[in-house]
Structure formats: structure tokens, C-alpha cells
Amino acid sequence: MTGNPVSRRDVMRGAVAIGAGMATGGSSLALTSPALAAESSTLAVAAPTIASCATWGAAAARGTISSVTTSPNKILVHHTASPNVTDYSQAAAYAHARDIQQWHFGFGWADSGQHFTISRGGYAMEGRHGSLGKLRAGSGAIVGAHCPGQNSAAIGIENQGTYTSATPPAALYNKLVDMCAYICDQYGIAPTQIYGHRDFLATACPGDVLYARLPQLRKDVAAALNGTTPTWSTIVDNTSGGFAAGANWSVSSYSAERYGADYRYANPQEVSDLATYSATIPSAGNYKIEAWYPGIAGYNTSTPFIVYASGGNQTVRVDQSTGGGAWRSLGTFALTAGTKTVVAVSRWTSTTGYVVADAVRISRV
């Protein structure tokens, strides 16, 4: 039942195209498992909505689904290596789960190989029959078929899409945080025990971009376990619809510390030429705003970030020559509700070196 994950990925790339036609990457936090196990009895995090196999319309398993009484001790993050579709609906998510199961049947497997699946629209689904029941019980595990040697020791989560150069949608990433936090809480797994598929097998999975986000994922899961999960959060990347910049802002993928496939940069000049990030703020209140950028020696040491707060614009200057490749807080600001420009990066600085506009995260606090 372990299958061959390498050939599985190759098959999936072609199979997703068929299915579509038929349908029309740091440091980790030193938390210990015993401490988390003690917390799990009080349920530190809320259970996310997870569609069962019956809910998304799974076919019956074609063989015996094995289980073990020992609980898993880690989480493995995968990507499906499928097209980055823009249909984020629940119906599309459920159809994708059905497609995965059929492809895995084609390998001679008894059922879907992964324990859980997250769609690009942020819908979480049970993968292999019985996985959801074991998770809710917080004891024992279904034996999966997602990574040889880890199928009974690790919970496998497939993330819809290909993340070798593309960034996972915010809805998918946020659901991945929720899922990992719940799994960690239920089984007493430390956030430090969240890995990528490639950590245990010679594979590109889960893609360079998603793999590079695993250190941040561990931090976000740890925050969720500590009860500090924001009630609302959104990420606006320089490739998102909420981003805008003029012709003087060039595109680069030079630094591996970038968020996503690339970032924008421009020469400093005392002119009004902004790179802006817009979002729909759900309600008036206080929001934490963070910036992600590649930190490279020679980049600007005093890049102006302008926050359009309800009490007036506030400028925060950021040293972009260091500290990149992670979320850096600009502070907490009062914002009004509605769709609007929330943050801008300005070229207006007297210091030398490129100013960079990569991604921002806005979280309700």
C-alpha cells in the first residue's frame, strides 16, 4: 500500500489535465510534544471544517484500509503537482478529491493515499477513509500511502496545486495552518515536527516555494496552539489582484528569500511613485500589519512603508538589507472597514539601494 510516490506525481500531472477536461519554504520553535499532549485534553484550537469522504462523494475503498494503534508523530506537507486552477469553489474542491481517488485506484491502491487534502479555495477534506475519525479521537492512525517509511508515522496533507515557483493562495495557506494546528493539538505533535515530503524522499514535493514557507508554517501553527490565531487574516503578494505598481517597479526572482515567485524593486528617488497593497477589511478595528521581503546587503536601509490607518497615514521605515525571508511586523494599526489601499511602499527615501515591494499580511487582533 505504499505505492511509488515519484511515479505517482508524474501520473498526477497528466491525470489532472484529464480531470480538468472532464469537469469542463528557517528557524523552528522549540516546543515539546509532552507539553502539547497535555494541552490536547483541553483542545487549544477549534476543530476546522473538514469534509468527510461521504461528504465529497468518495467511492468505496477497493481493499483493506489498515490502521495502527500508535499515534502519528509528525505531519508531511505535499502538493498535488496539479494545475493552479482559479476555480476556488467547494464543488471544484470536491471534484478534485474524487479525481485524486480515481487516480490512486489506477495505481492499484485501495484508496486515496493522503490522509487529508486542502483545495486552492481553502476547503479541507478527508482523503483516505477513516482518517477523520482517528483524528477526532486523537488516538491511532490510518495507514496512508503518501511516503514510504512514513505512512503510519506521519499525517500526509496534500495541497492542491504546483508550488515550485507559484505561491499558495492565502485561503489554502490559512487552512493549512488551521489543519496542522488541530492535528498537532489532537495528537500532541510539536510544530517543529512539520516537514515537507522531500525531507524523507528524493522528490521536488511540496515545491520550492511551499517548502520554503515551512519555517513560517511552524511558527504560525505554534501561535495557533498558544491561542494567538488572528480572527481574520489576508496576504497580498506582489502578484495578487490587490497589488499595483508603476513601470519604474521592476520584477526580480533573484533572492530565494522572496515570497512567492518574484518581487518588485525600484531605485530610490524623491518622487511620489508607490507600490500599493489593497484589501477588503471586514470590520473596523485594530490590525497587525507585517511585511515580507528579501533581505540583501545593498538593499535600502530605510524603505518607507506607508500604512493608511483610520487616524491618518503612518510611515514605518524598514531596513531591507537584512532580516528578510520572514514576516516582519510594521505594527498594529486602527483600520476602517471596506476595500481600500492599506499599505504602500514608497521610493521617497534619501538612502541608497533598491526599495523592495514583495508581500504584506494583514491580521485582525
Tab-separated table of C-alpha atoms in Angstrom:
chain	number	residue	atom	x	y	z
A	1	MET	CA	0.000	0.000	0.000
A	2	THR	CA	2.959	2.366	-0.018
A	3	GLY	CA	2.932	2.739	-3.784
A	4	ASN	CA	5.623	4.728	-5.563
A	5	PRO	CA	5.236	8.453	-4.793
A	6	VAL	CA	7.671	9.504	-7.525
A	7	SER	CA	5.734	7.834	-10.315
A	8	ARG	CA	2.505	8.892	-8.610
A	9	ARG	CA	3.444	12.560	-9.044
A	10	ASP	CA	4.293	12.021	-12.686
A	11	VAL	CA	0.934	10.359	-13.293
A	12	MET	CA	-0.938	13.057	-11.408
A	13	ARG	CA	0.402	15.812	-13.634
A	14	GLY	CA	-1.225	14.199	-16.644
A	15	ALA	CA	-4.253	12.976	-14.787
A	16	VAL	CA	-5.231	16.411	-13.544
A	17	ALA	CA	-5.354	17.674	-17.098
A	18	ILE	CA	-7.739	14.849	-17.926
A	19	GLY	CA	-9.827	15.646	-14.869
A	20	ALA	CA	-9.981	19.314	-15.786
A	21	GLY	CA	-11.223	18.383	-19.237
A	22	MET	CA	-13.882	16.141	-17.767
A	23	ALA	CA	-15.031	18.878	-15.412
A	24	THR	CA	-15.233	21.242	-18.448
A	25	GLY	CA	9.858	27.287	2.393
A	26	GLY	CA	14.322	28.752	8.616
A	27	SER	CA	14.193	28.504	12.278
A	28	SER	CA	11.685	26.480	14.247
A	29	LEU	CA	10.195	26.931	17.690
A	30	ALA	CA	11.419	24.656	20.459
A	31	LEU	CA	8.102	23.261	21.699
A	32	THR	CA	7.973	19.722	23.025
A	33	SER	CA	5.456	17.002	22.344
A	34	PRO	CA	4.729	16.258	26.043
A	35	ALA	CA	3.684	19.848	26.659
A	36	LEU	CA	1.397	19.823	23.662
A	37	ALA	CA	-0.004	16.449	24.656
A	38	ALA	CA	-1.021	17.892	27.995
A	39	GLU	CA	-2.774	20.755	26.243
A	40	SER	CA	-4.645	18.483	23.827
A	41	SER	CA	-7.094	17.349	26.500
A	42	THR	CA	-8.429	20.904	26.723
A	43	LEU	CA	-8.464	21.415	22.937
A	44	ALA	CA	-6.330	24.523	22.493
A	45	VAL	CA	-7.599	25.109	18.952
A	46	ALA	CA	-11.023	24.813	17.379
A	47	ALA	CA	-11.661	21.942	15.001
A	48	PRO	CA	-11.654	23.234	11.409
A	49	THR	CA	-14.376	22.216	8.994
A	50	ILE	CA	-13.230	19.018	7.269
A	51	ALA	CA	-15.426	17.352	4.662
A	52	SER	CA	-15.631	13.598	5.218
A	53	CYS	CA	-15.217	11.094	2.410
A	54	ALA	CA	-19.001	10.703	2.348
A	55	THR	CA	-19.489	14.467	2.078
A	56	TRP	CA	-17.308	14.922	-1.002
A	57	GLY	CA	-18.623	11.783	-2.641
A	58	ALA	CA	-15.782	9.286	-2.301
A	59	ALA	CA	-16.181	5.864	-3.832
A	60	ALA	CA	-15.901	2.858	-1.548
A	61	ALA	CA	-12.376	1.681	-0.837
A	62	ARG	CA	-11.169	-1.123	-3.094
A	63	GLY	CA	-9.405	-3.164	-0.475
A	64	THR	CA	-8.496	-3.217	3.179
A	65	ILE	CA	-7.655	0.076	4.887
A	66	SER	CA	-5.115	-0.695	7.604
A	67	SER	CA	-4.796	1.162	10.886
A	68	VAL	CA	-2.330	1.276	13.781
A	69	THR	CA	-2.928	1.914	17.462
A	70	THR	CA	0.116	4.179	17.757
A	71	SER	CA	-0.463	7.858	17.047
A	72	PRO	CA	1.464	9.746	14.370
A	73	ASN	CA	4.424	11.868	15.436
A	74	LYS	CA	4.755	14.241	12.519
A	75	ILE	CA	2.976	15.941	9.605
A	76	LEU	CA	4.172	15.746	5.999
A	77	VAL	CA	3.184	18.567	3.640
A	78	HIS	CA	2.707	17.687	-0.049
A	79	HIS	CA	1.498	19.419	-3.172
A	80	THR	CA	-0.571	17.600	-5.784
A	81	ALA	CA	1.669	18.807	-8.657
A	82	SER	CA	-1.548	19.686	-10.497
A	83	PRO	CA	-2.530	22.899	-12.345
A	84	ASN	CA	-3.021	26.042	-10.262
A	85	VAL	CA	-6.700	26.373	-11.111
A	86	THR	CA	-8.681	29.516	-10.339
A	87	ASP	CA	-11.967	27.779	-9.566
A	88	TYR	CA	-11.899	28.062	-5.775
A	89	SER	CA	-15.412	26.722	-5.211
A	90	GLN	CA	-16.428	23.909	-2.896
A	91	ALA	CA	-17.753	21.961	-5.869
A	92	ALA	CA	-14.360	22.166	-7.578
A	93	ALA	CA	-12.634	21.058	-4.377
A	94	TYR	CA	-14.840	18.003	-4.021
A	95	ALA	CA	-14.373	17.127	-7.689
A	96	HIS	CA	-10.615	17.320	-7.227
A	97	ALA	CA	-10.790	14.935	-4.259
A	98	ARG	CA	-12.769	12.474	-6.381
A	99	ASP	CA	-10.216	12.771	-9.185
A	100	ILE	CA	-7.353	12.045	-6.777
A	101	GLN	CA	-9.085	8.924	-5.505
A	102	GLN	CA	-9.656	7.622	-9.018
A	103	TRP	CA	-6.005	8.249	-9.970
A	104	HIS	CA	-4.869	6.357	-6.896
A	105	PHE	CA	-7.185	3.485	-7.729
A	106	GLY	CA	-5.318	3.405	-11.031
A	107	PHE	CA	-2.092	2.677	-9.141
A	108	GLY	CA	-3.741	-0.376	-7.603
A	109	TRP	CA	-4.136	1.369	-4.233
A	110	ALA	CA	-7.116	0.654	-2.019
A	111	ASP	CA	-7.994	4.337	-1.585
A	112	SER	CA	-6.612	7.889	-1.753
A	113	GLY	CA	-3.051	7.816	-0.484
A	114	GLN	CA	-3.107	11.008	1.606
A	115	HIS	CA	-4.917	11.439	4.903
A	116	PHE	CA	-6.235	14.931	4.088
A	117	THR	CA	-6.488	17.310	1.139
A	118	ILE	CA	-6.740	21.108	1.028
A	119	SER	CA	-8.046	22.813	-2.094
A	120	ARG	CA	-6.826	26.109	-3.528
A	121	GLY	CA	-10.048	27.636	-2.294
A	122	GLY	CA	-9.282	26.582	1.289
A	123	TYR	CA	-11.601	23.568	1.614
A	124	ALA	CA	-10.241	20.761	3.792
A	125	MET	CA	-11.258	17.181	3.006
A	126	GLU	CA	-10.619	13.741	4.385
A	127	GLY	CA	-8.500	11.744	1.950
A	128	ARG	CA	-8.249	8.104	2.990
A	129	HIS	CA	-11.344	6.603	4.590
A	130	GLY	CA	-11.187	6.580	8.383
A	131	SER	CA	-8.591	9.344	8.725
A	132	LEU	CA	-11.059	11.902	10.049
A	133	GLY	CA	-12.422	9.574	12.727
A	134	LYS	CA	-8.922	8.781	14.015
A	135	LEU	CA	-8.034	12.466	14.066
A	136	ARG	CA	-11.142	13.421	16.014
A	137	ALA	CA	-10.444	10.647	18.502
A	138	GLY	CA	-6.846	11.827	18.869
A	139	SER	CA	-5.586	8.265	19.013
A	140	GLY	CA	-4.242	5.820	16.455
A	141	ALA	CA	-3.898	6.386	12.736
A	142	ILE	CA	-4.949	5.119	9.360
A	143	VAL	CA	-2.009	3.818	7.344
A	144	GLY	CA	-1.678	6.060	4.307
A	145	ALA	CA	0.202	5.750	1.020
A	146	HIS	CA	1.882	9.126	0.711
A	147	CYS	CA	5.543	8.452	1.649
A	148	PRO	CA	7.323	5.107	2.094
A	149	GLY	CA	8.507	4.668	5.659
A	150	GLN	CA	6.213	7.381	6.982
A	151	ASN	CA	2.751	6.107	6.119
A	152	SER	CA	1.842	5.152	9.683
A	153	ALA	CA	4.086	7.688	11.464
A	154	ALA	CA	3.079	10.849	9.600
A	155	ILE	CA	-0.191	12.514	8.642
A	156	GLY	CA	0.007	13.363	4.954
A	157	ILE	CA	-1.665	16.564	3.741
A	158	GLU	CA	-1.982	17.174	0.003
A	159	ASN	CA	-2.267	20.816	-1.076
A	160	GLN	CA	-3.911	21.320	-4.440
A	161	GLY	CA	-1.605	22.921	-6.998
A	162	THR	CA	2.047	23.145	-8.003
A	163	TYR	CA	4.289	25.310	-5.830
A	164	THR	CA	7.688	25.078	-7.458
A	165	SER	CA	7.518	28.789	-8.308
A	166	ALA	CA	3.940	29.869	-7.524
A	167	THR	CA	2.706	30.954	-4.097
A	168	PRO	CA	-0.146	29.037	-2.456
A	169	PRO	CA	-3.360	31.104	-2.264
A	170	ALA	CA	-3.991	32.708	1.108
A	171	ALA	CA	-7.121	30.600	1.606
A	172	LEU	CA	-5.124	27.402	1.165
A	173	TYR	CA	-2.286	28.512	3.435
A	174	ASN	CA	-4.617	29.692	6.190
A	175	LYS	CA	-6.478	26.376	6.105
A	176	LEU	CA	-3.158	24.520	6.208
A	177	VAL	CA	-2.298	26.418	9.399
A	178	ASP	CA	-5.687	25.509	10.890
A	179	MET	CA	-5.344	21.859	9.906
A	180	CYS	CA	-1.806	21.480	11.208
A	181	ALA	CA	-2.688	23.206	14.490
A	182	TYR	CA	-5.665	20.894	15.003
A	183	ILE	CA	-3.642	17.786	14.148
A	184	CYS	CA	-0.831	18.873	16.475
A	185	ASP	CA	-3.322	19.550	19.254
A	186	GLN	CA	-5.163	16.260	18.846
A	187	TYR	CA	-2.078	14.069	18.689
A	188	GLY	CA	0.355	16.053	20.853
A	189	ILE	CA	2.684	16.740	17.912
A	190	ALA	CA	5.091	19.682	18.233
A	191	PRO	CA	5.001	22.276	15.413
A	192	THR	CA	8.702	21.533	14.905
A	193	GLN	CA	7.600	18.144	13.555
A	194	ILE	CA	6.002	19.589	10.400
A	195	TYR	CA	8.036	18.533	7.375
A	196	GLY	CA	7.943	18.525	3.613
A	197	HIS	CA	7.705	15.348	1.557
A	198	ARG	CA	11.238	15.932	0.257
A	199	ASP	CA	12.632	15.634	3.789
A	200	PHE	CA	12.009	11.878	3.597
A	201	LEU	CA	12.172	11.103	-0.125
A	202	ALA	CA	14.083	12.343	-3.171
A	203	THR	CA	11.274	14.424	-4.689
A	204	ALA	CA	10.529	18.034	-5.588
A	205	CYS	CA	7.357	17.872	-3.472
A	206	PRO	CA	5.949	20.109	-1.999
A	207	GLY	CA	7.631	22.563	-4.397
A	208	ASP	CA	10.377	25.084	-3.639
A	209	VAL	CA	8.011	27.903	-2.663
A	210	LEU	CA	5.806	25.900	-0.322
A	211	TYR	CA	8.812	24.131	1.160
A	212	ALA	CA	10.456	27.499	1.856
A	213	ARG	CA	7.357	28.522	3.805
A	214	LEU	CA	7.514	25.602	6.221
A	215	PRO	CA	9.517	27.561	8.843
A	216	GLN	CA	6.781	30.206	8.843
A	217	LEU	CA	4.125	27.490	8.910
A	218	ARG	CA	5.683	26.050	12.057
A	219	LYS	CA	5.627	29.485	13.687
A	220	ASP	CA	2.018	30.130	12.673
A	221	VAL	CA	0.944	26.733	13.979
A	222	ALA	CA	2.754	27.390	17.261
A	223	ALA	CA	0.930	30.721	17.543
A	224	ALA	CA	-2.398	28.977	16.932
A	225	LEU	CA	-1.620	26.434	19.656
A	226	ASN	CA	-0.826	29.291	22.021
A	227	GLY	CA	-4.227	30.801	21.355
A	228	THR	CA	-2.976	33.762	19.345
A	229	THR	CA	-4.529	32.893	15.987
A	230	PRO	CA	-5.986	36.024	14.361
A	231	THR	CA	-9.735	36.050	13.778
A	232	TRP	CA	-9.137	37.224	10.204
A	233	SER	CA	-6.031	37.412	8.061
A	234	THR	CA	-5.134	38.000	4.435
A	235	ILE	CA	-1.913	38.065	2.429
A	236	VAL	CA	-1.409	40.365	-0.558
A	237	ASP	CA	1.562	39.368	-2.707
A	238	ASN	CA	3.048	41.463	-5.483
A	239	THR	CA	1.342	39.083	-7.928
A	240	SER	CA	-2.067	39.379	-6.240
A	241	GLY	CA	-5.001	41.322	-7.606
A	242	GLY	CA	-4.717	43.803	-4.754
A	243	PHE	CA	-1.212	44.899	-5.756
A	244	ALA	CA	-0.399	47.801	-8.096
A	245	ALA	CA	2.849	49.457	-9.163
A	246	GLY	CA	4.061	51.642	-11.993
A	247	ALA	CA	6.568	50.945	-14.754
A	248	ASN	CA	9.537	52.018	-12.609
A	249	TRP	CA	8.998	48.981	-10.380
A	250	SER	CA	10.885	46.082	-11.987
A	251	VAL	CA	10.371	42.366	-11.349
A	252	SER	CA	13.028	40.075	-9.890
A	253	SER	CA	13.272	36.492	-8.660
A	254	TYR	CA	16.935	36.879	-7.671
A	255	SER	CA	16.615	36.209	-3.956
A	256	ALA	CA	15.464	32.876	-2.529
A	257	GLU	CA	14.105	34.865	0.418
A	258	ARG	CA	11.287	36.209	-1.753
A	259	TYR	CA	7.640	35.475	-1.006
A	260	GLY	CA	6.308	33.542	-3.968
A	261	ALA	CA	7.697	33.567	-7.470
A	262	ASP	CA	9.160	37.067	-7.538
A	263	TYR	CA	9.108	40.579	-6.067
A	264	ARG	CA	9.212	44.209	-7.210
A	265	TYR	CA	12.113	46.608	-6.756
A	266	ALA	CA	12.884	50.192	-7.719
A	267	ASN	CA	15.602	52.792	-7.378
A	268	PRO	CA	15.031	55.286	-4.566
A	269	GLN	CA	14.020	58.743	-5.726
A	270	GLU	CA	12.193	61.617	-4.099
A	271	VAL	CA	9.075	61.209	-6.229
A	272	SER	CA	5.539	60.088	-5.498
A	273	ASP	CA	5.654	56.614	-7.027
A	274	LEU	CA	4.098	53.966	-4.815
A	275	ALA	CA	3.691	50.208	-4.890
A	276	THR	CA	0.332	49.652	-3.189
A	277	TYR	CA	-1.454	46.776	-1.457
A	278	SER	CA	-5.248	46.812	-1.281
A	279	ALA	CA	-7.540	44.537	0.723
A	280	THR	CA	-11.125	44.268	1.887
A	281	ILE	CA	-11.091	44.942	5.635
A	282	PRO	CA	-14.093	43.110	7.147
A	283	SER	CA	-14.738	45.468	10.074
A	284	ALA	CA	-13.278	48.491	11.801
A	285	GLY	CA	-10.716	47.603	14.428
A	286	ASN	CA	-7.062	47.000	15.168
A	287	TYR	CA	-4.962	45.061	12.665
A	288	LYS	CA	-1.404	43.803	12.782
A	289	ILE	CA	0.456	44.535	9.552
A	290	GLU	CA	3.538	42.590	8.522
A	291	ALA	CA	5.858	42.815	5.531
A	292	TRP	CA	7.799	40.079	3.765
A	293	TYR	CA	10.823	40.980	1.659
A	294	PRO	CA	14.196	39.502	0.709
A	295	GLY	CA	16.911	40.998	2.925
A	296	ILE	CA	20.052	41.564	0.866
A	297	ALA	CA	23.128	43.636	1.681
A	298	GLY	CA	22.950	46.680	-0.548
A	299	TYR	CA	19.160	46.953	-0.499
A	300	ASN	CA	17.714	50.074	1.072
A	301	THR	CA	18.215	50.524	4.807
A	302	SER	CA	15.333	52.972	5.218
A	303	THR	CA	12.495	51.883	2.934
A	304	PRO	CA	9.276	53.802	3.709
A	305	PHE	CA	6.181	51.648	4.288
A	306	ILE	CA	3.065	53.813	4.481
A	307	VAL	CA	0.087	52.446	6.431
A	308	TYR	CA	-3.281	54.070	5.686
A	309	ALA	CA	-4.641	53.951	9.229
A	310	SER	CA	-8.006	55.378	10.236
A	311	GLY	CA	-6.324	58.144	12.263
A	312	GLY	CA	-4.097	59.222	9.380
A	313	ASN	CA	-1.232	57.860	7.304
A	314	GLN	CA	1.707	56.471	9.266
A	315	THR	CA	5.173	55.791	7.839
A	316	VAL	CA	7.340	52.950	9.098
A	317	ARG	CA	10.909	52.749	7.819
A	318	VAL	CA	12.337	49.271	7.260
A	319	ASP	CA	15.936	48.149	6.839
A	320	GLN	CA	15.664	45.832	3.841
A	321	SER	CA	19.368	44.989	3.818
A	322	THR	CA	18.833	42.307	6.457
A	323	GLY	CA	16.165	40.217	8.209
A	324	GLY	CA	14.410	39.034	5.065
A	325	GLY	CA	12.621	35.814	4.241
A	326	ALA	CA	10.132	36.097	7.112
A	327	TRP	CA	7.163	38.162	8.249
A	328	ARG	CA	8.357	41.396	9.885
A	329	SER	CA	5.877	43.406	11.912
A	330	LEU	CA	5.225	47.004	10.938
A	331	GLY	CA	2.985	47.410	13.979
A	332	THR	CA	-0.693	47.342	14.920
A	333	PHE	CA	-2.955	49.976	13.393
A	334	ALA	CA	-6.602	51.011	13.540
A	335	LEU	CA	-8.279	50.443	10.159
A	336	THR	CA	-11.756	51.212	8.870
A	337	ALA	CA	-13.883	48.646	7.068
A	338	GLY	CA	-14.099	48.342	3.306
A	339	THR	CA	-11.991	47.723	0.214
A	340	LYS	CA	-9.080	50.120	0.161
A	341	THR	CA	-5.353	50.646	-0.098
A	342	VAL	CA	-3.943	49.540	3.245
A	343	VAL	CA	-0.171	49.653	2.733
A	344	ALA	CA	2.203	51.254	0.233
A	345	VAL	CA	5.939	51.063	-0.339
A	346	SER	CA	7.446	54.390	-1.345
A	347	ARG	CA	10.544	55.235	-3.375
A	348	TRP	CA	10.850	58.533	-1.485
A	349	THR	CA	13.957	57.981	0.616
A	350	SER	CA	17.346	59.662	0.727
A	351	THR	CA	19.224	56.417	1.341
A	352	THR	CA	20.717	54.347	-1.472
A	353	GLY	CA	19.886	50.820	-2.578
A	354	TYR	CA	16.791	49.272	-4.090
A	355	VAL	CA	13.486	49.568	-2.258
A	356	VAL	CA	11.528	46.327	-2.415
A	357	ALA	CA	7.809	45.543	-2.511
A	358	ASP	CA	7.105	41.848	-2.006
A	359	ALA	CA	4.154	40.814	0.218
A	360	VAL	CA	2.173	42.091	3.192
A	361	ARG	CA	-0.026	40.272	5.711
A	362	ILE	CA	-2.947	41.963	7.476
A	363	SER	CA	-4.386	40.267	10.567
A	364	ARG	CA	-7.264	41.231	12.873
A	365	VAL	CA	-6.123	41.399	16.510
